[in-house]
Amino acid sequence: MQTFLLFQETGTDSWIQTLRHTRETYTERRDHFLKFIRHPESLAEISSDPLNDDPESPWNTLRQDEVMRAEIEQDVKRLPDEANYHQDSIQLLILDVLFIYCKLNPGRGGYRQGMHELLAPIVHVLDQDAVNRESLVENDLLDVAMLETLDAAYVEHDAYAIFSKLMERAQFFYEVKDAAPGTQSFQESSSAIVERSKHVHQVLLNKIDPDLAAHLTNIEILPQIFLIRWIRLLFSREFPFNQFLVLWDTLFAVDPSLDLIDFISCAMLLRIRWQLLEADYSVCLQLLLKYPAPDPQHGPHTFVEDAIYLRSHPDFPGGSSIISKYTDRSPATPGVSATSPTTAA
């Protein structure tokens, strides 16, 4: 994960230097932003009135920071029971990383629900791979560069660096447009992710499988109902823990830009095409919000492979190829009735 997201544009000779720099930078930022959180008694040393309404007052800043941290902590405590998410040290680490990220990126709209579910798996993987130098014995054979990369003392630092890199692309999924509240279109048009969801359904899927796109429209399945969760959380809720980690590794290795996500969504819809076409609104919604487990031979990472193919073949023949690959059934050509007689030559 570090290699795919942090070192994509860095030569192997510069990996350690880059890693050290990001860790040093994070340490400085953490010490700055957590100073009064960790040591509120230090405020007594500042000649500032606690009741002063000055927005630049450190007292006001601390109060605002505590409100932000309380909001983040509420979500962190709701993380799934899997992995090591509910260890006190891990929860505090996730809270601190998200808090510092928001402090450093005020122009991105602050904390949004769902960010914690992107960060938590990163923390888990780093924590599981980490090596405690103090526990090593002299004859342990471990490359010096690898030892420094996996140093357990820097799990938090590396989690922040990876999460920040991921959010350079994923931030779009959490953006909210400046629309006037109270207007008729505010609820639907204010979110960029809603527009992206519509694009997946109305443009991409409509080209790849027009019959399925039309069916979802006819039974009034709004794409944002399921695609917001799929996209914002990078499909982590749709598959078992270890399986979505493999999907993430595959996606980050192939496309750190995350542009493939739209086609991964299409590939997932094509995989359950026949079930969706036979379903009414309630059954269809259940399929989309509780995605059926893929065949073990074709785990979630294969959706990335299918997405790459669909990106090169964003049309009905491309979609038909994916459908028949997994179901041994080919969809009827759009505009041609499956029951119409064949015209004699």
Tab-separated table of C-alpha atoms in Angstrom:
chain	number	residue	atom	x	y	z
A	1	MET	CA	0.000	0.000	0.000
A	2	GLN	CA	2.855	2.377	0.832
A	3	THR	CA	4.579	1.501	-2.421
A	4	PHE	CA	1.487	2.037	-4.563
A	5	LEU	CA	0.351	5.316	-3.007
A	6	LEU	CA	3.450	7.008	-1.588
A	7	PHE	CA	6.276	5.983	-3.867
A	8	GLN	CA	4.607	5.837	-7.269
A	9	GLU	CA	6.586	8.834	-8.518
A	10	THR	CA	9.664	8.213	-6.375
A	11	GLY	CA	12.696	6.218	-7.428
A	12	THR	CA	13.613	3.280	-5.215
A	13	ASP	CA	16.825	5.049	-4.196
A	14	SER	CA	14.768	7.865	-2.654
A	15	TRP	CA	12.172	5.792	-0.796
A	16	ILE	CA	13.768	5.994	2.627
A	17	GLN	CA	14.566	9.681	2.265
A	18	THR	CA	10.962	10.396	1.260
A	19	LEU	CA	9.657	8.282	4.128
A	20	ARG	CA	11.824	10.077	6.671
A	21	HIS	CA	10.718	13.471	5.379
A	22	THR	CA	6.998	12.635	5.577
A	23	ARG	CA	7.447	11.274	9.096
A	24	GLU	CA	9.358	14.319	10.306
A	25	THR	CA	6.762	16.635	8.789
A	26	TYR	CA	3.912	14.758	10.442
A	27	THR	CA	5.655	14.842	13.827
A	28	GLU	CA	5.947	18.636	13.613
A	29	ARG	CA	2.310	19.038	12.621
A	30	ARG	CA	1.068	16.641	15.282
A	31	ASP	CA	3.017	18.425	18.012
A	32	HIS	CA	1.582	21.750	16.845
A	33	PHE	CA	-2.084	20.802	16.510
A	34	LEU	CA	-2.256	18.533	19.555
A	35	LYS	CA	-0.342	20.819	21.896
A	36	PHE	CA	-3.363	22.176	23.766
A	37	ILE	CA	-5.414	18.998	23.255
A	38	ARG	CA	-2.778	16.979	25.078
A	39	HIS	CA	-1.740	19.747	27.474
A	40	PRO	CA	-4.652	22.155	28.079
A	41	GLU	CA	-2.835	23.454	31.152
A	42	SER	CA	-0.426	25.175	28.757
A	43	LEU	CA	-3.161	27.690	27.951
A	44	ALA	CA	-2.675	29.179	31.403
A	45	GLU	CA	0.732	30.377	30.255
A	46	ILE	CA	-0.854	32.474	27.488
A	47	SER	CA	-2.047	35.982	28.275
A	48	SER	CA	-5.443	35.557	26.648
A	49	ASP	CA	-8.907	35.924	28.148
A	50	PRO	CA	-10.793	32.579	27.975
A	51	LEU	CA	-14.056	34.509	27.490
A	52	ASN	CA	-12.721	36.577	24.611
A	53	ASP	CA	-14.796	36.158	21.421
A	54	ASP	CA	-11.755	36.695	19.230
A	55	PRO	CA	-11.827	33.841	16.656
A	56	GLU	CA	-8.021	33.795	16.745
A	57	SER	CA	-8.001	33.190	20.488
A	58	PRO	CA	-6.341	29.871	21.411
A	59	TRP	CA	-9.232	29.246	23.809
A	60	ASN	CA	-11.756	29.491	20.968
A	61	THR	CA	-9.549	27.345	18.769
A	62	LEU	CA	-9.408	24.674	21.468
A	63	ARG	CA	-13.188	24.697	21.891
A	64	GLN	CA	-13.693	24.329	18.132
A	65	ASP	CA	-11.101	21.556	18.012
A	66	GLU	CA	-12.855	19.680	20.794
A	67	VAL	CA	-16.155	19.870	18.898
A	68	MET	CA	-14.485	18.500	15.762
A	69	ARG	CA	-12.782	15.703	17.671
A	70	ALA	CA	-16.050	14.744	19.365
A	71	GLU	CA	-17.721	14.415	15.953
A	72	ILE	CA	-14.889	12.260	14.608
A	73	GLU	CA	-14.706	10.147	17.763
A	74	GLN	CA	-18.405	9.359	17.533
A	75	ASP	CA	-17.857	7.733	14.133
A	76	VAL	CA	-14.614	6.020	15.137
A	77	LYS	CA	-16.402	4.273	17.989
A	78	ARG	CA	-18.927	2.937	15.467
A	79	LEU	CA	-16.339	1.177	13.322
A	80	PRO	CA	-17.069	-2.515	12.624
A	81	ASP	CA	-16.002	-5.071	15.207
A	82	GLU	CA	-13.572	-6.744	12.825
A	83	ALA	CA	-9.816	-6.193	12.797
A	84	ASN	CA	-8.338	-4.259	15.725
A	85	TYR	CA	-10.482	-1.162	15.362
A	86	HIS	CA	-11.720	-1.081	18.944
A	87	GLN	CA	-8.385	-1.142	20.709
A	88	ASP	CA	-8.053	2.124	22.620
A	89	SER	CA	-4.670	2.905	21.084
A	90	ILE	CA	-5.950	2.301	17.543
A	91	GLN	CA	-9.055	4.418	18.099
A	92	LEU	CA	-6.964	7.305	19.406
A	93	LEU	CA	-4.576	6.967	16.464
A	94	ILE	CA	-7.449	7.103	13.949
A	95	LEU	CA	-8.970	10.080	15.759
A	96	ASP	CA	-5.682	12.004	15.786
A	97	VAL	CA	-4.907	11.337	12.119
A	98	LEU	CA	-8.361	12.442	10.961
A	99	PHE	CA	-8.228	15.515	13.194
A	100	ILE	CA	-4.829	16.598	11.885
A	101	TYR	CA	-5.903	15.943	8.301
A	102	CYS	CA	-8.925	18.219	8.759
A	103	LYS	CA	-6.833	20.927	10.421
A	104	LEU	CA	-4.395	20.893	7.515
A	105	ASN	CA	-7.124	20.881	4.861
A	106	PRO	CA	-9.768	23.382	5.996
A	107	GLY	CA	-10.663	24.229	2.409
A	108	ARG	CA	-11.870	20.691	1.742
A	109	GLY	CA	-14.931	20.979	3.931
A	110	GLY	CA	-13.632	19.435	7.128
A	111	TYR	CA	-14.494	15.987	8.381
A	112	ARG	CA	-17.113	13.978	6.507
A	113	GLN	CA	-18.732	10.780	7.666
A	114	GLY	CA	-17.103	7.840	5.918
A	115	MET	CA	-13.530	9.109	6.023
A	116	HIS	CA	-12.953	7.001	9.126
A	117	GLU	CA	-13.814	3.866	7.141
A	118	LEU	CA	-11.145	4.703	4.569
A	119	LEU	CA	-8.480	5.338	7.188
A	120	ALA	CA	-9.205	2.385	9.496
A	121	PRO	CA	-8.149	-0.390	7.051
A	122	ILE	CA	-4.945	1.523	6.290
A	123	VAL	CA	-4.133	1.677	9.996
A	124	HIS	CA	-4.939	-2.008	10.416
A	125	VAL	CA	-2.643	-3.131	7.588
A	126	LEU	CA	0.231	-0.932	8.768
A	127	ASP	CA	-0.191	-2.123	12.347
A	128	GLN	CA	-0.238	-5.782	11.297
A	129	ASP	CA	2.878	-5.400	9.142
A	130	ALA	CA	4.777	-3.274	11.658
A	131	VAL	CA	8.022	-4.517	13.176
A	132	ASN	CA	9.009	-3.616	16.713
A	133	ARG	CA	12.744	-3.028	16.619
A	134	GLU	CA	13.123	-3.703	20.327
A	135	SER	CA	11.773	-7.231	19.877
A	136	LEU	CA	14.311	-8.160	17.207
A	137	VAL	CA	17.348	-10.257	17.976
A	138	GLU	CA	20.728	-9.747	16.369
A	139	ASN	CA	20.508	-12.672	13.972
A	140	ASP	CA	17.111	-11.668	12.564
A	141	LEU	CA	17.605	-11.290	8.831
A	142	LEU	CA	15.747	-8.171	7.753
A	143	ASP	CA	16.773	-5.648	5.144
A	144	VAL	CA	17.670	-2.304	6.737
A	145	ALA	CA	15.392	-0.367	4.377
A	146	MET	CA	12.527	-2.774	5.020
A	147	LEU	CA	13.066	-2.504	8.768
A	148	GLU	CA	12.834	1.272	8.599
A	149	THR	CA	9.766	1.108	6.355
A	150	LEU	CA	7.923	-1.220	8.737
A	151	ASP	CA	9.045	0.467	11.953
A	152	ALA	CA	6.188	0.161	14.458
A	153	ALA	CA	7.039	3.570	15.900
A	154	TYR	CA	5.726	5.236	12.739
A	155	VAL	CA	2.398	3.525	12.085
A	156	GLU	CA	0.537	6.767	12.765
A	157	HIS	CA	2.880	8.836	10.600
A	158	ASP	CA	2.610	6.465	7.651
A	159	ALA	CA	-1.160	6.122	8.059
A	160	TYR	CA	-1.491	9.885	7.760
A	161	ALA	CA	0.749	10.000	4.677
A	162	ILE	CA	-1.133	7.199	2.905
A	163	PHE	CA	-4.550	8.562	3.859
A	164	SER	CA	-3.609	12.051	2.638
A	165	LYS	CA	-2.423	10.635	-0.667
A	166	LEU	CA	-5.614	8.615	-1.024
A	167	MET	CA	-7.763	11.642	-0.224
A	168	GLU	CA	-6.121	13.664	-2.989
A	169	ARG	CA	-8.349	11.599	-5.267
A	170	ALA	CA	-11.111	10.438	-2.925
A	171	GLN	CA	-11.838	13.934	-1.570
A	172	PHE	CA	-14.070	14.471	-4.586
A	173	PHE	CA	-16.404	11.812	-3.194
A	174	TYR	CA	-16.980	13.921	-0.079
A	175	GLU	CA	-17.305	17.365	-1.630
A	176	VAL	CA	-20.532	19.310	-1.277
A	177	LYS	CA	-21.308	22.073	-3.733
A	178	ASP	CA	-22.269	25.543	-2.617
A	179	ALA	CA	-25.973	25.402	-3.399
A	180	ALA	CA	-28.548	27.590	-1.733
A	181	PRO	CA	-30.367	25.681	1.025
A	182	GLY	CA	-34.116	25.747	0.631
A	183	THR	CA	-34.083	25.628	-3.155
A	184	GLN	CA	-35.957	22.775	-4.780
A	185	SER	CA	-32.822	21.152	-6.189
A	186	PHE	CA	-30.596	21.626	-3.140
A	187	GLN	CA	-30.836	18.097	-1.759
A	188	GLU	CA	-30.070	16.362	-5.054
A	189	SER	CA	-27.646	18.748	-6.738
A	190	SER	CA	-25.581	19.848	-3.759
A	191	SER	CA	-23.419	16.733	-3.730
A	192	ALA	CA	-20.801	15.983	-6.371
A	193	ILE	CA	-21.071	12.287	-5.562
A	194	VAL	CA	-24.741	12.341	-6.581
A	195	GLU	CA	-23.774	13.653	-9.999
A	196	ARG	CA	-21.098	10.992	-10.306
A	197	SER	CA	-23.625	8.314	-9.370
A	198	LYS	CA	-25.961	9.564	-12.079
A	199	HIS	CA	-23.100	9.515	-14.576
A	200	VAL	CA	-22.375	5.857	-13.786
A	201	HIS	CA	-26.029	4.933	-14.318
A	202	GLN	CA	-27.227	7.274	-17.046
A	203	VAL	CA	-24.065	7.409	-19.174
A	204	LEU	CA	-21.702	4.482	-18.587
A	205	LEU	CA	-24.180	1.727	-17.734
A	206	ASN	CA	-26.576	2.987	-20.387
A	207	LYS	CA	-23.891	2.407	-23.027
A	208	ILE	CA	-22.677	-0.905	-21.617
A	209	ASP	CA	-26.044	-2.466	-20.753
A	210	PRO	CA	-28.972	-0.252	-21.801
A	211	ASP	CA	-31.585	-2.832	-20.767
A	212	LEU	CA	-30.282	-2.976	-17.200
A	213	ALA	CA	-29.988	0.814	-17.015
A	214	ALA	CA	-33.580	1.160	-18.232
A	215	HIS	CA	-34.833	-1.445	-15.752
A	216	LEU	CA	-33.267	0.368	-12.790
A	217	THR	CA	-34.848	3.597	-14.012
A	218	ASN	CA	-38.261	2.005	-14.549
A	219	ILE	CA	-38.448	0.580	-11.029
A	220	GLU	CA	-37.207	3.944	-9.682
A	221	ILE	CA	-33.890	2.830	-8.211
A	222	LEU	CA	-31.929	6.053	-7.765
A	223	PRO	CA	-28.222	5.345	-8.375
A	224	GLN	CA	-27.083	7.442	-5.419
A	225	ILE	CA	-28.963	5.141	-3.026
A	226	PHE	CA	-26.264	2.494	-3.384
A	227	LEU	CA	-23.436	4.113	-5.343
A	228	ILE	CA	-22.664	6.768	-2.743
A	229	ARG	CA	-21.690	4.031	-0.292
A	230	TRP	CA	-19.921	1.917	-2.908
A	231	ILE	CA	-17.788	4.812	-4.122
A	232	ARG	CA	-17.148	6.770	-0.920
A	233	LEU	CA	-15.992	3.689	0.974
A	234	LEU	CA	-14.215	2.105	-2.015
A	235	PHE	CA	-16.515	-0.939	-1.804
A	236	SER	CA	-15.274	-1.851	1.685
A	237	ARG	CA	-18.805	-2.491	2.981
A	238	GLU	CA	-19.719	-4.769	0.087
A	239	PHE	CA	-17.208	-7.577	0.685
A	240	PRO	CA	-15.632	-9.455	3.604
A	241	PHE	CA	-12.699	-7.695	5.256
A	242	ASN	CA	-9.801	-9.650	3.754
A	243	GLN	CA	-11.402	-9.677	0.310
A	244	PHE	CA	-11.852	-5.932	0.010
A	245	LEU	CA	-8.243	-5.442	1.147
A	246	VAL	CA	-7.168	-7.481	-1.889
A	247	LEU	CA	-9.466	-5.364	-4.056
A	248	TRP	CA	-7.848	-2.202	-2.645
A	249	ASP	CA	-4.334	-3.512	-3.274
A	250	THR	CA	-5.272	-4.392	-6.843
A	251	LEU	CA	-6.913	-1.017	-7.452
A	252	PHE	CA	-4.048	1.002	-5.948
A	253	ALA	CA	-1.491	-0.990	-7.950
A	254	VAL	CA	-3.337	-0.580	-11.240
A	255	ASP	CA	-4.942	2.835	-10.837
A	256	PRO	CA	-3.997	5.025	-7.842
A	257	SER	CA	-5.984	7.819	-9.516
A	258	LEU	CA	-9.182	5.863	-8.680
A	259	ASP	CA	-10.631	6.695	-12.098
A	260	LEU	CA	-11.530	3.014	-12.493
A	261	ILE	CA	-14.109	3.203	-9.710
A	262	ASP	CA	-16.937	4.094	-12.089
A	263	PHE	CA	-16.224	1.049	-14.233
A	264	ILE	CA	-15.814	-1.183	-11.166
A	265	SER	CA	-19.339	-0.127	-10.216
A	266	CYS	CA	-20.559	-1.078	-13.683
A	267	ALA	CA	-18.749	-4.423	-13.492
A	268	MET	CA	-20.457	-5.178	-10.181
A	269	LEU	CA	-23.857	-4.395	-11.679
A	270	LEU	CA	-23.177	-6.610	-14.693
A	271	ARG	CA	-22.144	-9.514	-12.451
A	272	ILE	CA	-25.656	-9.622	-10.923
A	273	ARG	CA	-27.471	-8.421	-14.038
A	274	TRP	CA	-29.930	-11.286	-14.339
A	275	GLN	CA	-30.954	-11.123	-10.677
A	276	LEU	CA	-31.537	-7.381	-10.982
A	277	LEU	CA	-33.631	-7.708	-14.138
A	278	GLU	CA	-35.914	-10.220	-12.425
A	279	ALA	CA	-36.260	-8.132	-9.257
A	280	ASP	CA	-38.792	-5.533	-8.203
A	281	TYR	CA	-37.830	-2.411	-6.268
A	282	SER	CA	-37.442	-3.980	-2.818
A	283	VAL	CA	-35.542	-7.079	-3.980
A	284	CYS	CA	-33.342	-5.004	-6.257
A	285	LEU	CA	-32.497	-2.625	-3.436
A	286	GLN	CA	-31.621	-5.541	-1.180
A	287	LEU	CA	-29.243	-6.927	-3.811
A	288	LEU	CA	-27.526	-3.574	-4.218
A	289	LEU	CA	-27.217	-2.780	-0.513
A	290	LYS	CA	-26.219	-6.311	0.443
A	291	TYR	CA	-24.167	-7.325	-2.551
A	292	PRO	CA	-24.133	-11.102	-3.185
A	293	ALA	CA	-20.812	-12.792	-2.451
A	294	PRO	CA	-18.911	-13.413	-5.698
A	295	ASP	CA	-17.881	-16.902	-6.717
A	296	PRO	CA	-14.690	-17.819	-4.782
A	297	GLN	CA	-12.868	-18.320	-8.079
A	298	HIS	CA	-13.708	-14.756	-9.065
A	299	GLY	CA	-13.157	-12.702	-5.917
A	300	PRO	CA	-13.708	-8.934	-5.638
A	301	HIS	CA	-10.296	-8.157	-7.140
A	302	THR	CA	-11.592	-9.459	-10.493
A	303	PHE	CA	-13.914	-6.458	-10.653
A	304	VAL	CA	-10.783	-4.355	-11.206
A	305	GLU	CA	-9.790	-6.570	-14.134
A	306	ASP	CA	-13.301	-6.271	-15.570
A	307	ALA	CA	-13.221	-2.498	-15.092
A	308	ILE	CA	-9.996	-2.241	-17.085
A	309	TYR	CA	-11.671	-4.162	-19.900
A	310	LEU	CA	-14.814	-2.013	-19.764
A	311	ARG	CA	-12.744	1.160	-19.834
A	312	SER	CA	-11.341	-0.007	-23.188
A	313	HIS	CA	-14.711	-1.359	-24.345
A	314	PRO	CA	-17.347	1.040	-22.925
A	315	ASP	CA	-20.144	-0.247	-25.130
A	316	PHE	CA	-22.725	-3.000	-25.439
A	317	PRO	CA	-20.322	-5.615	-26.888
A	318	GLY	CA	-17.944	-4.940	-23.990
A	319	GLY	CA	-20.699	-5.312	-21.422
A	320	SER	CA	-22.057	-8.406	-23.141
A	321	SER	CA	-18.617	-10.008	-22.998
A	322	ILE	CA	-18.395	-9.475	-19.223
A	323	ILE	CA	-21.938	-10.774	-18.663
A	324	SER	CA	-21.416	-13.969	-20.650
A	325	LYS	CA	-18.006	-14.515	-19.023
A	326	TYR	CA	-19.562	-15.040	-15.600
A	327	THR	CA	-23.103	-16.216	-16.374
A	328	ASP	CA	-22.810	-18.146	-19.652
A	329	ARG	CA	-25.741	-16.070	-20.885
A	330	SER	CA	-25.596	-13.262	-23.416
A	331	PRO	CA	-27.986	-10.314	-23.325
A	332	ALA	CA	-30.168	-9.578	-26.324
A	333	THR	CA	-28.936	-6.859	-28.632
A	334	PRO	CA	-30.688	-3.572	-27.736
A	335	GLY	CA	-33.683	-2.886	-29.933
A	336	VAL	CA	-33.992	-6.507	-31.024
A	337	SER	CA	-36.730	-8.552	-29.385
A	338	ALA	CA	-35.517	-11.854	-27.987
A	339	THR	CA	-38.702	-13.535	-29.260
A	340	SER	CA	-38.877	-11.963	-32.713
A	341	PRO	CA	-38.534	-14.410	-35.637
A	342	THR	CA	-35.352	-14.389	-37.632
A	343	THR	CA	-35.778	-12.927	-41.094
A	344	ALA	CA	-34.892	-15.416	-43.779
A	345	ALA	CA	-32.049	-14.521	-46.044
